[in-house]
Amino acid sequence: MSKTVVLAYSGGLDTSVSIRWLNEKFGYDVVTLTLDLGQKDDFASIEKRAYQAGAVKHYTVDVKHEFVEHYVHPSIKANALYQGKYPLSTALGRPLIAKKLVEVAEYEGAEAVAHGCTGKGNDQVRFDVTVRALNPDLRVIAPVREFNMTRDEELEYAASMGIPIEHKSSVYSIDQNLWGRSIEGGPIEDPYVEPPQEAFEWVRPVEETPDKPVYVEVDFEGGVPIAVDGERMDSVKLIEHLNMVGGLNGVGIVDHLEDRLVGIKSREVYEVPAALLLIEAHRALEKSVLTRWELDFKTDVEKEWAWLVYSGLWVEPLRMDLEGFINATQTRVSGRARLKLFKGSFRVVGVSSENSLYRPALATYSSASSFDQKASVGFVELWGLQSRVANEVLGGNGKSGRSGKKAEQVLG
Ligand code: ARG
């Protein structure tokens, strides 16, 4: 009986040549698995290509809702942006793909799973760590990493083997799902080169965006977006809708130098309209309903959460522990944020919530104020106490007259 491997198949260059390698060099029957994470691919043609490249069996599974509810929503609650910039779109998809690989491998009685990652990126770590945590008996094979081929060599190999490759896959390395589109390689490997327009598919060039601002209202319940412009929406549709609105208004491009896990600094460009809009809206709402202490502490938790996910440790118990805290804060994060989008930029222009800690009577400068200003005198006295004493010890300008300067010297 021949051995079986289940390969995560995207239809792109790396995974297409992987089918042939697993077959020829490892002697495996290759079962291919393509997951629909909202990447808007032609799944019929991907299936066709899998068989053309040598697969014995192919699965296409729609995991969009599972992706949104179990991966994207926790990341919104965590305001997750790696290095303050990247909404983790690719990073969040990997552990789900790994989980499905394990499920199909167990169902098929396969002895191994495989993926098309190179040895230079983060994705290999995310796949390998997750698979091995979920089923340590499965062998994990990464043919591209093992053969250490360049993209050009792979293209050549594919051509010589008659493996069909889509033309557009030759310039950039793209990874796409509902939460974002990651663009790497080609001309943007030079960090001084502005990404050419052809690299983008979701976000319109600012020059071609509407001349009037657009307002979008997002409702959250328990930290999760549930409606746009007053209309309740399916969790997947809501994100698709915001990707569309953001993209039309030129909003959603992230372009930065990113520190990969393996030590490489890499130019990464993303199209992530819904992610940027939702995280900003969510954060604004949190500012209204959480206390200063909660917000401060949560910022540290968020950074740790994003790092664990970025670095491939989705299965690390600490991630779940952090979510224990995050989820406890989110029960109050319900309400509405209003966003204004215009020519590639956006900001939150309004927020309202039943759980808001904002008290007009305390904040107002008018005579309606209920804030007792006299109480501030004692507060300020004690607030600066230690700093004042320290300045005495330092002997600097802390004590009046210490500098010995005359008024003319100070003013002149
Ligand atoms: N740098 C991003 C990450 O590590 C994007 C990776 C994109 N992957 C790809 N195969 N093009 O999450």
mmCIF file of C-alpha atoms in Angstrom, residues 1-372:
data_model
loop_
_atom_site.group_PDB
_atom_site.id
_atom_site.type_symbol
_atom_site.label_atom_id
_atom_site.label_comp_id
_atom_site.label_asym_id
_atom_site.label_seq_id
_atom_site.Cartn_x
_atom_site.Cartn_y
_atom_site.Cartn_z
ATOM 1 C CA MET A 1 0.000 0.000 0.000
ATOM 2 C CA SER A 2 1.376 3.396 -0.892
ATOM 3 C CA LYS A 3 1.810 6.144 1.657
ATOM 4 C CA THR A 4 -0.358 9.234 1.673
ATOM 5 C CA VAL A 5 0.453 12.866 2.362
ATOM 6 C CA VAL A 6 -2.064 15.692 2.655
ATOM 7 C CA LEU A 7 -0.772 18.906 1.107
ATOM 8 C CA ALA A 8 -2.148 22.383 1.793
ATOM 9 C CA TYR A 9 -2.690 23.498 -1.785
ATOM 10 C CA SER A 10 -3.213 27.105 -2.868
ATOM 11 C CA GLY A 11 -2.893 26.594 -6.592
ATOM 12 C CA GLY A 12 0.209 28.800 -6.662
ATOM 13 C CA LEU A 13 3.744 28.036 -7.749
ATOM 14 C CA ASP A 14 5.185 26.642 -4.504
ATOM 15 C CA THR A 15 2.401 24.212 -3.800
ATOM 16 C CA SER A 16 2.039 23.129 -7.421
ATOM 17 C CA VAL A 17 5.655 22.029 -7.711
ATOM 18 C CA SER A 18 5.303 20.478 -4.251
ATOM 19 C CA ILE A 19 2.703 18.010 -5.533
ATOM 20 C CA ARG A 20 5.141 16.675 -8.097
ATOM 21 C CA TRP A 21 8.061 16.536 -5.663
ATOM 22 C CA LEU A 22 6.114 14.712 -2.976
ATOM 23 C CA ASN A 23 5.134 12.227 -5.599
ATOM 24 C CA GLU A 24 8.474 11.768 -7.354
ATOM 25 C CA LYS A 25 11.060 12.266 -4.636
ATOM 26 C CA PHE A 26 9.171 11.038 -1.578
ATOM 27 C CA GLY A 27 6.969 8.405 -3.219
ATOM 28 C CA TYR A 28 3.728 9.732 -1.749
ATOM 29 C CA ASP A 29 0.189 9.694 -3.018
ATOM 30 C CA VAL A 30 -0.741 13.329 -2.691
ATOM 31 C CA VAL A 31 -4.123 14.425 -1.383
ATOM 32 C CA THR A 32 -4.564 18.171 -1.837
ATOM 33 C CA LEU A 33 -6.554 20.404 0.472
ATOM 34 C CA THR A 34 -7.619 23.904 -0.519
ATOM 35 C CA LEU A 35 -9.346 26.010 2.078
ATOM 36 C CA ASP A 36 -11.593 28.915 1.306
ATOM 37 C CA LEU A 37 -10.580 31.598 3.790
ATOM 38 C CA GLY A 38 -12.216 34.259 1.683
ATOM 39 C CA GLN A 39 -9.398 34.665 -0.830
ATOM 40 C CA LYS A 40 -11.872 34.843 -3.748
ATOM 41 C CA ASP A 41 -10.092 32.240 -5.832
ATOM 42 C CA ASP A 42 -11.523 30.117 -8.607
ATOM 43 C CA PHE A 43 -11.709 26.892 -6.621
ATOM 44 C CA ALA A 44 -12.822 24.785 -9.580
ATOM 45 C CA SER A 45 -9.742 25.767 -11.514
ATOM 46 C CA ILE A 46 -7.514 25.170 -8.476
ATOM 47 C CA GLU A 47 -8.919 21.660 -8.197
ATOM 48 C CA LYS A 48 -8.257 21.107 -11.872
ATOM 49 C CA ARG A 49 -4.672 22.250 -11.495
ATOM 50 C CA ALA A 50 -4.153 19.989 -8.485
ATOM 51 C CA TYR A 51 -5.119 16.964 -10.551
ATOM 52 C CA GLN A 52 -3.020 18.151 -13.493
ATOM 53 C CA ALA A 53 -0.011 18.412 -11.228
ATOM 54 C CA GLY A 54 -0.563 14.866 -9.968
ATOM 55 C CA ALA A 55 -2.923 14.845 -6.967
ATOM 56 C CA VAL A 56 -4.879 11.617 -6.360
ATOM 57 C CA LYS A 57 -7.664 13.322 -4.451
ATOM 58 C CA HIS A 58 -8.664 16.902 -3.762
ATOM 59 C CA TYR A 59 -10.693 18.619 -1.061
ATOM 60 C CA THR A 60 -12.060 22.152 -1.102
ATOM 61 C CA VAL A 61 -13.433 23.271 2.246
ATOM 62 C CA ASP A 62 -15.128 26.575 3.058
ATOM 63 C CA VAL A 63 -13.808 27.710 6.441
ATOM 64 C CA LYS A 64 -14.665 31.400 6.171
ATOM 65 C CA HIS A 65 -16.946 31.520 9.205
ATOM 66 C CA GLU A 66 -14.626 29.453 11.342
ATOM 67 C CA PHE A 67 -11.800 31.771 10.327
ATOM 68 C CA VAL A 68 -13.714 34.909 11.223
ATOM 69 C CA GLU A 69 -15.261 33.714 14.449
ATOM 70 C CA HIS A 70 -12.324 31.827 15.958
ATOM 71 C CA TYR A 71 -9.334 33.722 14.580
ATOM 72 C CA VAL A 72 -10.276 37.177 13.282
ATOM 73 C CA HIS A 73 -12.680 38.150 16.083
ATOM 74 C CA PRO A 74 -10.155 37.353 18.835
ATOM 75 C CA SER A 75 -7.640 39.495 16.941
ATOM 76 C CA ILE A 76 -10.075 42.429 16.853
ATOM 77 C CA LYS A 77 -10.667 42.069 20.588
ATOM 78 C CA ALA A 78 -6.879 42.150 20.958
ATOM 79 C CA ASN A 79 -6.477 45.144 18.588
ATOM 80 C CA ALA A 80 -3.742 42.964 17.168
ATOM 81 C CA LEU A 81 -1.158 44.765 15.041
ATOM 82 C CA TYR A 82 2.313 43.231 14.864
ATOM 83 C CA GLN A 83 4.932 45.946 15.249
ATOM 84 C CA GLY A 84 2.044 48.371 15.482
ATOM 85 C CA LYS A 85 1.285 47.911 11.785
ATOM 86 C CA TYR A 86 0.408 44.456 10.508
ATOM 87 C CA PRO A 87 -3.062 43.040 11.310
ATOM 88 C CA LEU A 88 -1.714 39.460 11.120
ATOM 89 C CA SER A 89 -3.907 38.408 8.219
ATOM 90 C CA THR A 90 -1.605 35.656 6.975
ATOM 91 C CA ALA A 91 -0.494 34.723 10.487
ATOM 92 C CA LEU A 92 -4.085 34.108 11.623
ATOM 93 C CA GLY A 93 -4.905 31.878 8.676
ATOM 94 C CA ARG A 94 -2.012 29.457 9.146
ATOM 95 C CA PRO A 95 -3.040 27.707 12.359
ATOM 96 C CA LEU A 96 -6.508 27.102 10.912
ATOM 97 C CA ILE A 97 -5.027 25.595 7.754
ATOM 98 C CA ALA A 98 -2.742 23.436 9.912
ATOM 99 C CA LYS A 99 -5.706 22.252 11.972
ATOM 100 C CA LYS A 100 -7.634 21.254 8.842
ATOM 101 C CA LEU A 101 -4.575 19.485 7.434
ATOM 102 C CA VAL A 102 -4.422 17.381 10.587
ATOM 103 C CA GLU A 103 -8.156 16.611 10.414
ATOM 104 C CA VAL A 104 -7.998 15.502 6.783
ATOM 105 C CA ALA A 105 -4.782 13.539 7.380
ATOM 106 C CA GLU A 106 -6.420 11.652 10.249
ATOM 107 C CA TYR A 107 -9.522 11.019 8.146
ATOM 108 C CA GLU A 108 -7.465 9.802 5.186
ATOM 109 C CA GLY A 109 -5.117 7.712 7.343
ATOM 110 C CA ALA A 110 -2.191 9.714 5.962
ATOM 111 C CA GLU A 111 1.224 9.482 7.583
ATOM 112 C CA ALA A 112 2.304 13.005 6.694
ATOM 113 C CA VAL A 113 1.132 16.511 5.920
ATOM 114 C CA ALA A 114 2.907 19.026 3.707
ATOM 115 C CA HIS A 115 2.938 22.714 2.938
ATOM 116 C CA GLY A 116 4.582 24.927 0.332
ATOM 117 C CA CYS A 117 6.508 27.236 2.660
ATOM 118 C CA THR A 118 10.094 28.212 2.118
ATOM 119 C CA GLY A 119 12.666 28.101 4.894
ATOM 120 C CA LYS A 120 12.912 31.891 5.016
ATOM 121 C CA GLY A 121 9.543 32.900 6.321
ATOM 122 C CA ASN A 122 7.239 32.788 9.318
ATOM 123 C CA ASP A 123 4.653 30.546 7.734
ATOM 124 C CA GLN A 124 6.785 27.393 8.008
ATOM 125 C CA VAL A 125 6.969 27.958 11.759
ATOM 126 C CA ARG A 126 3.218 28.462 12.076
ATOM 127 C CA PHE A 127 2.402 25.290 10.141
ATOM 128 C CA ASP A 128 5.001 23.050 11.739
ATOM 129 C CA VAL A 129 4.397 24.126 15.323
ATOM 130 C CA THR A 130 0.609 23.829 15.037
ATOM 131 C CA VAL A 131 0.611 20.431 13.306
ATOM 132 C CA ARG A 132 3.093 18.959 15.743
ATOM 133 C CA ALA A 133 1.130 20.200 18.722
ATOM 134 C CA LEU A 134 -2.128 18.782 17.388
ATOM 135 C CA ASN A 135 -0.778 15.419 16.227
ATOM 136 C CA PRO A 136 2.854 14.568 17.018
ATOM 137 C CA ASP A 137 2.655 11.345 14.982
ATOM 138 C CA LEU A 138 2.306 13.170 11.676
ATOM 139 C CA ARG A 139 5.418 13.875 9.680
ATOM 140 C CA VAL A 140 5.556 17.437 8.356
ATOM 141 C CA ILE A 141 7.173 17.930 4.964
ATOM 142 C CA ALA A 142 8.040 21.243 3.342
ATOM 143 C CA PRO A 143 9.394 20.316 -0.095
ATOM 144 C CA VAL A 144 10.264 23.876 -1.120
ATOM 145 C CA ARG A 145 12.296 24.338 2.050
ATOM 146 C CA GLU A 146 13.988 20.993 1.583
ATOM 147 C CA PHE A 147 15.046 21.577 -2.012
ATOM 148 C CA ASN A 148 16.004 25.164 -1.351
ATOM 149 C CA MET A 149 14.998 26.251 -4.860
ATOM 150 C CA THR A 150 14.619 29.853 -5.929
ATOM 151 C CA ARG A 151 11.403 31.072 -7.480
ATOM 152 C CA ASP A 152 13.048 31.105 -10.906
ATOM 153 C CA GLU A 153 14.203 27.515 -10.536
ATOM 154 C CA GLU A 154 10.721 26.518 -9.462
ATOM 155 C CA LEU A 155 9.223 28.248 -12.504
ATOM 156 C CA GLU A 156 11.651 26.362 -14.707
ATOM 157 C CA TYR A 157 10.837 23.066 -13.022
ATOM 158 C CA ALA A 158 7.112 23.697 -13.387
ATOM 159 C CA ALA A 159 7.528 24.470 -17.077
ATOM 160 C CA SER A 160 9.629 21.345 -17.695
ATOM 161 C CA MET A 161 7.049 19.174 -15.944
ATOM 162 C CA GLY A 162 4.095 20.771 -17.713
ATOM 163 C CA ILE A 163 2.669 22.001 -14.399
ATOM 164 C CA PRO A 164 0.265 24.840 -15.203
ATOM 165 C CA ILE A 165 1.072 28.116 -13.397
ATOM 166 C CA GLU A 166 -0.999 31.279 -13.453
ATOM 167 C CA HIS A 167 0.996 34.047 -15.050
ATOM 168 C CA LYS A 168 0.439 36.651 -12.322
ATOM 169 C CA SER A 169 2.078 34.409 -9.742
ATOM 170 C CA SER A 170 5.463 35.028 -11.293
ATOM 171 C CA VAL A 171 6.276 38.512 -9.961
ATOM 172 C CA TYR A 172 4.977 38.777 -6.380
ATOM 173 C CA SER A 173 4.447 36.252 -3.629
ATOM 174 C CA ILE A 174 0.851 36.770 -2.570
ATOM 175 C CA ASP A 175 -1.104 35.373 0.336
ATOM 176 C CA GLN A 176 -4.722 36.304 0.599
ATOM 177 C CA ASN A 177 -7.675 35.763 2.886
ATOM 178 C CA LEU A 178 -10.670 37.682 4.182
ATOM 179 C CA TRP A 179 -8.554 39.652 6.658
ATOM 180 C CA GLY A 180 -5.953 40.829 4.166
ATOM 181 C CA ARG A 181 -3.742 40.483 1.155
ATOM 182 C CA SER A 182 0.009 40.134 1.744
ATOM 183 C CA ILE A 183 2.366 41.169 -1.018
ATOM 184 C CA GLU A 184 6.057 40.279 -1.054
ATOM 185 C CA GLY A 185 8.880 40.034 -3.558
ATOM 186 C CA GLY A 186 9.467 41.480 -7.004
ATOM 187 C CA PRO A 187 10.253 45.205 -7.226
ATOM 188 C CA ILE A 188 9.267 45.892 -3.600
ATOM 189 C CA GLU A 189 12.283 43.942 -2.393
ATOM 190 C CA ASP A 190 14.025 47.292 -2.785
ATOM 191 C CA PRO A 191 12.772 49.153 0.281
ATOM 192 C CA TYR A 192 13.178 52.502 -1.463
ATOM 193 C CA VAL A 193 10.930 51.591 -4.378
ATOM 194 C CA GLU A 194 7.313 52.676 -4.053
ATOM 195 C CA PRO A 195 5.061 49.656 -4.599
ATOM 196 C CA PRO A 196 3.839 49.788 -8.216
ATOM 197 C CA GLN A 197 0.095 50.140 -8.710
ATOM 198 C CA GLU A 198 -0.057 46.698 -10.343
ATOM 199 C CA ALA A 199 0.765 45.129 -6.956
ATOM 200 C CA PHE A 200 -2.616 46.189 -5.561
ATOM 201 C CA GLU A 201 -6.007 44.616 -6.072
ATOM 202 C CA TRP A 202 -8.153 45.738 -3.154
ATOM 203 C CA VAL A 203 -7.279 49.375 -2.639
ATOM 204 C CA ARG A 204 -7.848 52.058 -5.256
ATOM 205 C CA PRO A 205 -5.145 54.589 -5.963
ATOM 206 C CA VAL A 206 -5.943 57.782 -4.069
ATOM 207 C CA GLU A 207 -6.056 59.673 -7.381
ATOM 208 C CA GLU A 208 -9.137 57.667 -8.352
ATOM 209 C CA THR A 209 -11.137 57.815 -5.139
ATOM 210 C CA PRO A 210 -14.418 59.737 -4.674
ATOM 211 C CA ASP A 211 -14.187 63.485 -4.084
ATOM 212 C CA LYS A 212 -16.585 63.387 -1.129
ATOM 213 C CA PRO A 213 -15.942 61.795 2.258
ATOM 214 C CA VAL A 214 -17.808 58.640 3.179
ATOM 215 C CA TYR A 215 -19.116 57.892 6.691
ATOM 216 C CA VAL A 216 -19.374 54.370 8.050
ATOM 217 C CA GLU A 217 -20.982 53.399 11.348
ATOM 218 C CA VAL A 218 -19.886 50.150 12.946
ATOM 219 C CA ASP A 219 -21.776 48.555 15.835
ATOM 220 C CA PHE A 220 -19.968 46.248 18.234
ATOM 221 C CA GLU A 221 -21.385 43.812 20.727
ATOM 222 C CA GLY A 222 -19.063 42.227 23.254
ATOM 223 C CA GLY A 223 -16.042 43.466 21.304
ATOM 224 C CA VAL A 224 -17.201 41.959 18.025
ATOM 225 C CA PRO A 225 -18.542 43.904 15.023
ATOM 226 C CA ILE A 226 -22.160 42.995 14.290
ATOM 227 C CA ALA A 227 -23.596 45.741 12.092
ATOM 228 C CA VAL A 228 -22.606 48.392 9.593
ATOM 229 C CA ASP A 229 -24.675 51.539 9.059
ATOM 230 C CA GLY A 230 -27.339 50.142 11.331
ATOM 231 C CA GLU A 231 -27.716 46.948 9.362
ATOM 232 C CA ARG A 232 -26.940 43.654 11.066
ATOM 233 C CA MET A 233 -24.608 41.594 8.907
ATOM 234 C CA ASP A 234 -23.254 38.105 8.699
ATOM 235 C CA SER A 235 -19.732 38.054 10.180
ATOM 236 C CA VAL A 236 -18.067 37.247 6.855
ATOM 237 C CA LYS A 237 -20.173 39.707 4.818
ATOM 238 C CA LEU A 238 -19.400 42.503 7.259
ATOM 239 C CA ILE A 239 -15.674 42.161 6.667
ATOM 240 C CA GLU A 240 -16.104 41.822 2.904
ATOM 241 C CA HIS A 241 -18.244 44.949 2.935
ATOM 242 C CA LEU A 242 -15.682 47.004 4.861
ATOM 243 C CA ASN A 243 -12.871 45.775 2.623
ATOM 244 C CA MET A 244 -14.911 47.079 -0.291
ATOM 245 C CA VAL A 245 -15.783 50.477 1.241
ATOM 246 C CA GLY A 246 -12.254 51.019 2.525
ATOM 247 C CA GLY A 247 -10.692 49.960 -0.755
ATOM 248 C CA LEU A 248 -12.954 52.258 -2.795
ATOM 249 C CA ASN A 249 -11.766 55.195 -0.693
ATOM 250 C CA GLY A 250 -8.104 54.310 -0.955
ATOM 251 C CA VAL A 251 -7.917 53.124 2.656
ATOM 252 C CA GLY A 252 -6.095 49.984 3.715
ATOM 253 C CA ILE A 253 -2.490 49.906 2.578
ATOM 254 C CA VAL A 254 0.230 49.040 5.069
ATOM 255 C CA ASP A 255 3.805 49.222 3.842
ATOM 256 C CA HIS A 256 6.643 48.573 6.280
ATOM 257 C CA LEU A 257 9.897 46.840 7.010
ATOM 258 C CA GLU A 258 8.982 43.848 9.111
ATOM 259 C CA ASP A 259 11.099 41.760 11.443
ATOM 260 C CA ARG A 260 10.541 38.137 10.649
ATOM 261 C CA LEU A 261 10.942 35.431 13.210
ATOM 262 C CA VAL A 262 13.987 33.999 11.440
ATOM 263 C CA GLY A 263 15.859 37.282 11.761
ATOM 264 C CA ILE A 264 15.305 38.691 8.279
ATOM 265 C CA LYS A 265 14.123 42.256 7.807
ATOM 266 C CA SER A 266 11.651 42.165 4.985
ATOM 267 C CA ARG A 267 9.630 44.673 2.976
ATOM 268 C CA GLU A 268 6.012 43.750 3.493
ATOM 269 C CA VAL A 269 3.076 45.378 1.808
ATOM 270 C CA TYR A 270 -0.509 44.641 2.781
ATOM 271 C CA GLU A 271 -4.001 45.490 1.664
ATOM 272 C CA VAL A 272 -6.058 45.361 4.843
ATOM 273 C CA PRO A 273 -8.945 47.880 4.681
ATOM 274 C CA ALA A 274 -11.474 46.129 6.945
ATOM 275 C CA ALA A 275 -8.813 45.214 9.481
ATOM 276 C CA LEU A 276 -7.577 48.796 9.870
ATOM 277 C CA LEU A 277 -11.096 50.241 10.058
ATOM 278 C CA LEU A 278 -12.360 47.681 12.550
ATOM 279 C CA ILE A 279 -9.369 47.769 14.861
ATOM 280 C CA GLU A 280 -9.393 51.573 14.977
ATOM 281 C CA ALA A 281 -13.153 51.634 15.609
ATOM 282 C CA HIS A 282 -12.870 48.942 18.268
ATOM 283 C CA ARG A 283 -10.050 50.744 19.996
ATOM 284 C CA ALA A 284 -12.015 54.008 20.081
ATOM 285 C CA LEU A 285 -14.954 52.229 21.656
ATOM 286 C CA GLU A 286 -12.712 50.618 24.267
ATOM 287 C CA LYS A 287 -11.385 54.035 25.201
ATOM 288 C CA SER A 288 -14.906 55.025 26.063
ATOM 289 C CA VAL A 289 -15.903 51.974 28.131
ATOM 290 C CA LEU A 290 -12.735 50.675 29.801
ATOM 291 C CA THR A 291 -10.947 52.356 32.666
ATOM 292 C CA ARG A 292 -7.519 53.918 32.268
ATOM 293 C CA TRP A 293 -6.018 51.005 34.222
ATOM 294 C CA GLU A 294 -7.639 48.400 32.061
ATOM 295 C CA LEU A 295 -6.558 50.190 28.883
ATOM 296 C CA ASP A 296 -2.940 50.481 30.034
ATOM 297 C CA PHE A 297 -2.657 46.867 31.047
ATOM 298 C CA LYS A 298 -4.493 45.657 27.961
ATOM 299 C CA THR A 299 -1.985 47.406 25.680
ATOM 300 C CA ASP A 300 0.756 45.143 27.046
ATOM 301 C CA VAL A 301 -1.460 42.070 26.753
ATOM 302 C CA GLU A 302 -2.277 42.974 23.146
ATOM 303 C CA LYS A 303 1.371 43.246 22.222
ATOM 304 C CA GLU A 304 2.107 39.835 23.707
ATOM 305 C CA TRP A 305 -0.941 38.298 22.015
ATOM 306 C CA ALA A 306 0.094 39.679 18.602
ATOM 307 C CA TRP A 307 3.638 38.436 19.093
ATOM 308 C CA LEU A 308 2.525 34.904 19.975
ATOM 309 C CA VAL A 309 0.298 34.757 16.901
ATOM 310 C CA TYR A 310 2.902 36.278 14.615
ATOM 311 C CA SER A 311 5.595 33.935 15.841
ATOM 312 C CA GLY A 312 3.614 30.774 15.207
ATOM 313 C CA LEU A 313 2.611 30.013 18.786
ATOM 314 C CA TRP A 314 -1.155 29.963 18.280
ATOM 315 C CA VAL A 315 -1.223 26.695 20.249
ATOM 316 C CA GLU A 316 0.652 28.194 23.191
ATOM 317 C CA PRO A 317 -1.517 28.137 26.353
ATOM 318 C CA LEU A 318 -0.394 31.678 27.147
ATOM 319 C CA ARG A 319 -2.428 32.893 24.160
ATOM 320 C CA MET A 320 -5.548 31.389 25.699
ATOM 321 C CA ASP A 321 -4.603 32.757 29.125
ATOM 322 C CA LEU A 322 -4.270 36.251 27.671
ATOM 323 C CA GLU A 323 -7.653 35.821 26.009
ATOM 324 C CA GLY A 324 -9.091 35.085 29.447
ATOM 325 C CA PHE A 325 -8.213 38.650 30.410
ATOM 326 C CA ILE A 326 -9.143 40.135 27.046
ATOM 327 C CA ASN A 327 -12.555 38.462 26.983
ATOM 328 C CA ALA A 328 -13.310 39.643 30.487
ATOM 329 C CA THR A 329 -12.838 43.240 29.319
ATOM 330 C CA GLN A 330 -14.886 42.783 26.160
ATOM 331 C CA THR A 331 -18.265 42.167 27.800
ATOM 332 C CA ARG A 332 -18.650 45.964 28.071
ATOM 333 C CA VAL A 333 -17.301 46.780 24.595
ATOM 334 C CA SER A 334 -20.662 47.365 22.942
ATOM 335 C CA GLY A 335 -21.711 50.455 21.081
ATOM 336 C CA ARG A 336 -21.095 52.371 17.919
ATOM 337 C CA ALA A 337 -18.109 54.017 16.275
ATOM 338 C CA ARG A 338 -18.471 56.402 13.372
ATOM 339 C CA LEU A 339 -15.676 56.575 10.825
ATOM 340 C CA LYS A 340 -14.942 59.130 8.161
ATOM 341 C CA LEU A 341 -13.051 57.955 5.092
ATOM 342 C CA PHE A 342 -11.592 60.265 2.528
ATOM 343 C CA LYS A 343 -8.876 59.897 -0.107
ATOM 344 C CA GLY A 344 -6.803 57.206 1.518
ATOM 345 C CA SER A 345 -7.136 58.316 5.101
ATOM 346 C CA PHE A 346 -9.696 57.740 7.793
ATOM 347 C CA ARG A 347 -10.418 58.490 11.404
ATOM 348 C CA VAL A 348 -12.991 57.832 14.054
ATOM 349 C CA VAL A 349 -15.191 60.931 14.324
ATOM 350 C CA GLY A 350 -17.665 59.724 16.902
ATOM 351 C CA VAL A 351 -18.306 57.022 19.437
ATOM 352 C CA SER A 352 -21.272 56.167 21.619
ATOM 353 C CA SER A 353 -22.004 53.393 24.088
ATOM 354 C CA GLU A 354 -24.443 52.604 26.878
ATOM 355 C CA ASN A 355 -21.435 51.485 28.890
ATOM 356 C CA SER A 356 -19.458 54.652 28.319
ATOM 357 C CA LEU A 357 -17.536 56.043 31.282
ATOM 358 C CA TYR A 358 -17.686 59.484 29.728
ATOM 359 C CA ARG A 359 -19.705 61.828 31.972
ATOM 360 C CA PRO A 360 -20.644 65.150 30.354
ATOM 361 C CA ALA A 361 -21.282 66.684 33.777
ATOM 362 C CA LEU A 362 -17.689 65.937 34.780
ATOM 363 C CA ALA A 363 -16.062 66.899 31.496
ATOM 364 C CA THR A 364 -17.892 70.082 30.612
ATOM 365 C CA TYR A 365 -16.329 73.565 30.921
ATOM 366 C CA SER A 366 -19.794 75.085 31.298
ATOM 367 C CA SER A 367 -21.564 76.031 34.515
ATOM 368 C CA ALA A 368 -23.352 72.680 34.473
ATOM 369 C CA SER A 369 -20.139 71.078 35.724
ATOM 370 C CA SER A 370 -20.423 68.824 38.760
ATOM 371 C CA PHE A 371 -16.656 68.456 39.119
ATOM 372 C CA ASP A 372 -15.349 69.935 42.380
#
